[in-house]
mmCIF file of C-alpha atoms in Angstrom:
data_model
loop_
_atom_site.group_PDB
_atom_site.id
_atom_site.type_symbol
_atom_site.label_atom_id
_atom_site.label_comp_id
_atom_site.label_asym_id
_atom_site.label_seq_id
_atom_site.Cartn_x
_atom_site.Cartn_y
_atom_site.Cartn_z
ATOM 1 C CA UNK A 1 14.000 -9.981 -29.231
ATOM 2 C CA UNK A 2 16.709 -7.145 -29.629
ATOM 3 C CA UNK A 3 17.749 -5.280 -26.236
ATOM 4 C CA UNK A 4 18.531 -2.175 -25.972
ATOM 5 C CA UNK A 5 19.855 0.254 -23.084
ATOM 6 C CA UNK A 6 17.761 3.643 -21.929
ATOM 7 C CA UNK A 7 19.835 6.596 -20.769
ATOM 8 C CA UNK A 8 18.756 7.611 -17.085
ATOM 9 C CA UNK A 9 17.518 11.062 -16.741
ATOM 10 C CA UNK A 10 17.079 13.847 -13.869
ATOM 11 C CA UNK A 11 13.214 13.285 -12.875
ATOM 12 C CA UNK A 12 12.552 17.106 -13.737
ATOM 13 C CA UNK A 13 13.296 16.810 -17.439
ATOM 14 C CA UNK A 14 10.033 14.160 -17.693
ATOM 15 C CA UNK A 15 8.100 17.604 -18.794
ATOM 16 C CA UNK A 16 5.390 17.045 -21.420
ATOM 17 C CA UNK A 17 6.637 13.263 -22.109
ATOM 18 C CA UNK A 18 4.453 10.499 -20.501
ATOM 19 C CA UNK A 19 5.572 8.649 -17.312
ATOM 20 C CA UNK A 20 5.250 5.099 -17.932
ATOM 21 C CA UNK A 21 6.011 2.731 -14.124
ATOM 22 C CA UNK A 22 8.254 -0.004 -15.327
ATOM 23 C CA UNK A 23 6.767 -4.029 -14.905
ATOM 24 C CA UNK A 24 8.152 -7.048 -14.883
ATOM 25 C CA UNK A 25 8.762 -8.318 -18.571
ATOM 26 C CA UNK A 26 9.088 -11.510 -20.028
ATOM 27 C CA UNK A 27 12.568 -11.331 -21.895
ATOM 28 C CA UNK A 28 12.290 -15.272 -22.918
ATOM 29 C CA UNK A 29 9.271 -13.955 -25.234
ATOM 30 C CA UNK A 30 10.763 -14.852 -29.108
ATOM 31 C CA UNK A 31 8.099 -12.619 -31.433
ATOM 32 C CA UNK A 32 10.206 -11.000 -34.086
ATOM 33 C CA UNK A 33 10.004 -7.197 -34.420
ATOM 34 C CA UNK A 34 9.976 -6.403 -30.474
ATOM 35 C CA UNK A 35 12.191 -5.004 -28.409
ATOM 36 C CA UNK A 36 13.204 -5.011 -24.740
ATOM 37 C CA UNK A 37 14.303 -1.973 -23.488
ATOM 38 C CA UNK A 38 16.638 -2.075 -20.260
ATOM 39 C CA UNK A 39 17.178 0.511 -17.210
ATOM 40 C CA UNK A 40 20.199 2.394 -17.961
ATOM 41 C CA UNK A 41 21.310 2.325 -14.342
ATOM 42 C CA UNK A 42 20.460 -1.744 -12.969
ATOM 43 C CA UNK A 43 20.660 -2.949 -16.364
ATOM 44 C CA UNK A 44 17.033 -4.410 -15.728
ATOM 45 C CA UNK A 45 14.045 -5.310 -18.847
ATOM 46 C CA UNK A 46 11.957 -2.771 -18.132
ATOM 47 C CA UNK A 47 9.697 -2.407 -21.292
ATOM 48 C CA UNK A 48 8.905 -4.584 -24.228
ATOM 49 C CA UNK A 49 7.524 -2.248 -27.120
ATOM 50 C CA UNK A 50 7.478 -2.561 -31.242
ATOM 51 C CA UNK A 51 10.679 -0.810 -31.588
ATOM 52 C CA UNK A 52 11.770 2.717 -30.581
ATOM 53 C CA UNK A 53 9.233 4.322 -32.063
ATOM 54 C CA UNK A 54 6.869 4.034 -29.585
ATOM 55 C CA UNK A 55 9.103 5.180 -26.788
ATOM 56 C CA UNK A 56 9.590 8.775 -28.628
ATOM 57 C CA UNK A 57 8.040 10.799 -25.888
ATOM 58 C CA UNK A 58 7.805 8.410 -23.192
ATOM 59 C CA UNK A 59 9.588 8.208 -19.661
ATOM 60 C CA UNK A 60 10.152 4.671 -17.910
ATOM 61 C CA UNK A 61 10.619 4.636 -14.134
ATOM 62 C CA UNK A 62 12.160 1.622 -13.626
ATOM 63 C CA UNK A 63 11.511 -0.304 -10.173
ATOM 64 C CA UNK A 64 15.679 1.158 -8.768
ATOM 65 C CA UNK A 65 13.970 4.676 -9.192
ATOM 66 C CA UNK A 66 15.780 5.746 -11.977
ATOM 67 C CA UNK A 67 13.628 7.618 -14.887
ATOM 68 C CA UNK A 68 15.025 6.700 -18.628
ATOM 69 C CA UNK A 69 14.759 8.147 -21.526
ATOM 70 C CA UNK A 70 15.224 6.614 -25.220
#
């Protein structure tokens, strides 16, 4: 699984991207291809996706209360 780090984000730039409430993930999960996105801020897994692709126009809010942005 490859990990990479979201850049936090004032909440008033979410705009016309989807807010997406960050869960716990499993980061011990081995399928090829995925990849765990962390919380720019706590440095927590905060979304497992197929790669970046899918987090285009997406905003996390990760459990600190920081919204990230790919």
């Amino acid at each position: 699984m490859i990990m990479t780090s979201l850049r936090t984000v004032p909440s008033l730039f979410v705009g016309r991207r989807a807010l997406v409430e960050a869960v716990q993930i499993d980061v011990n999960d081995r399928q090829p291809g995925r990849t765990a996105f962390t919380c720019g801020a706590c440095n927590e897994p905060i979304h497992v996706a197929d790669g970046p692709e899918a987090l285009r126009d997406v905003v996390v809010k990760c459990r600190c209360g920081e919204f990230n942005q790919l």
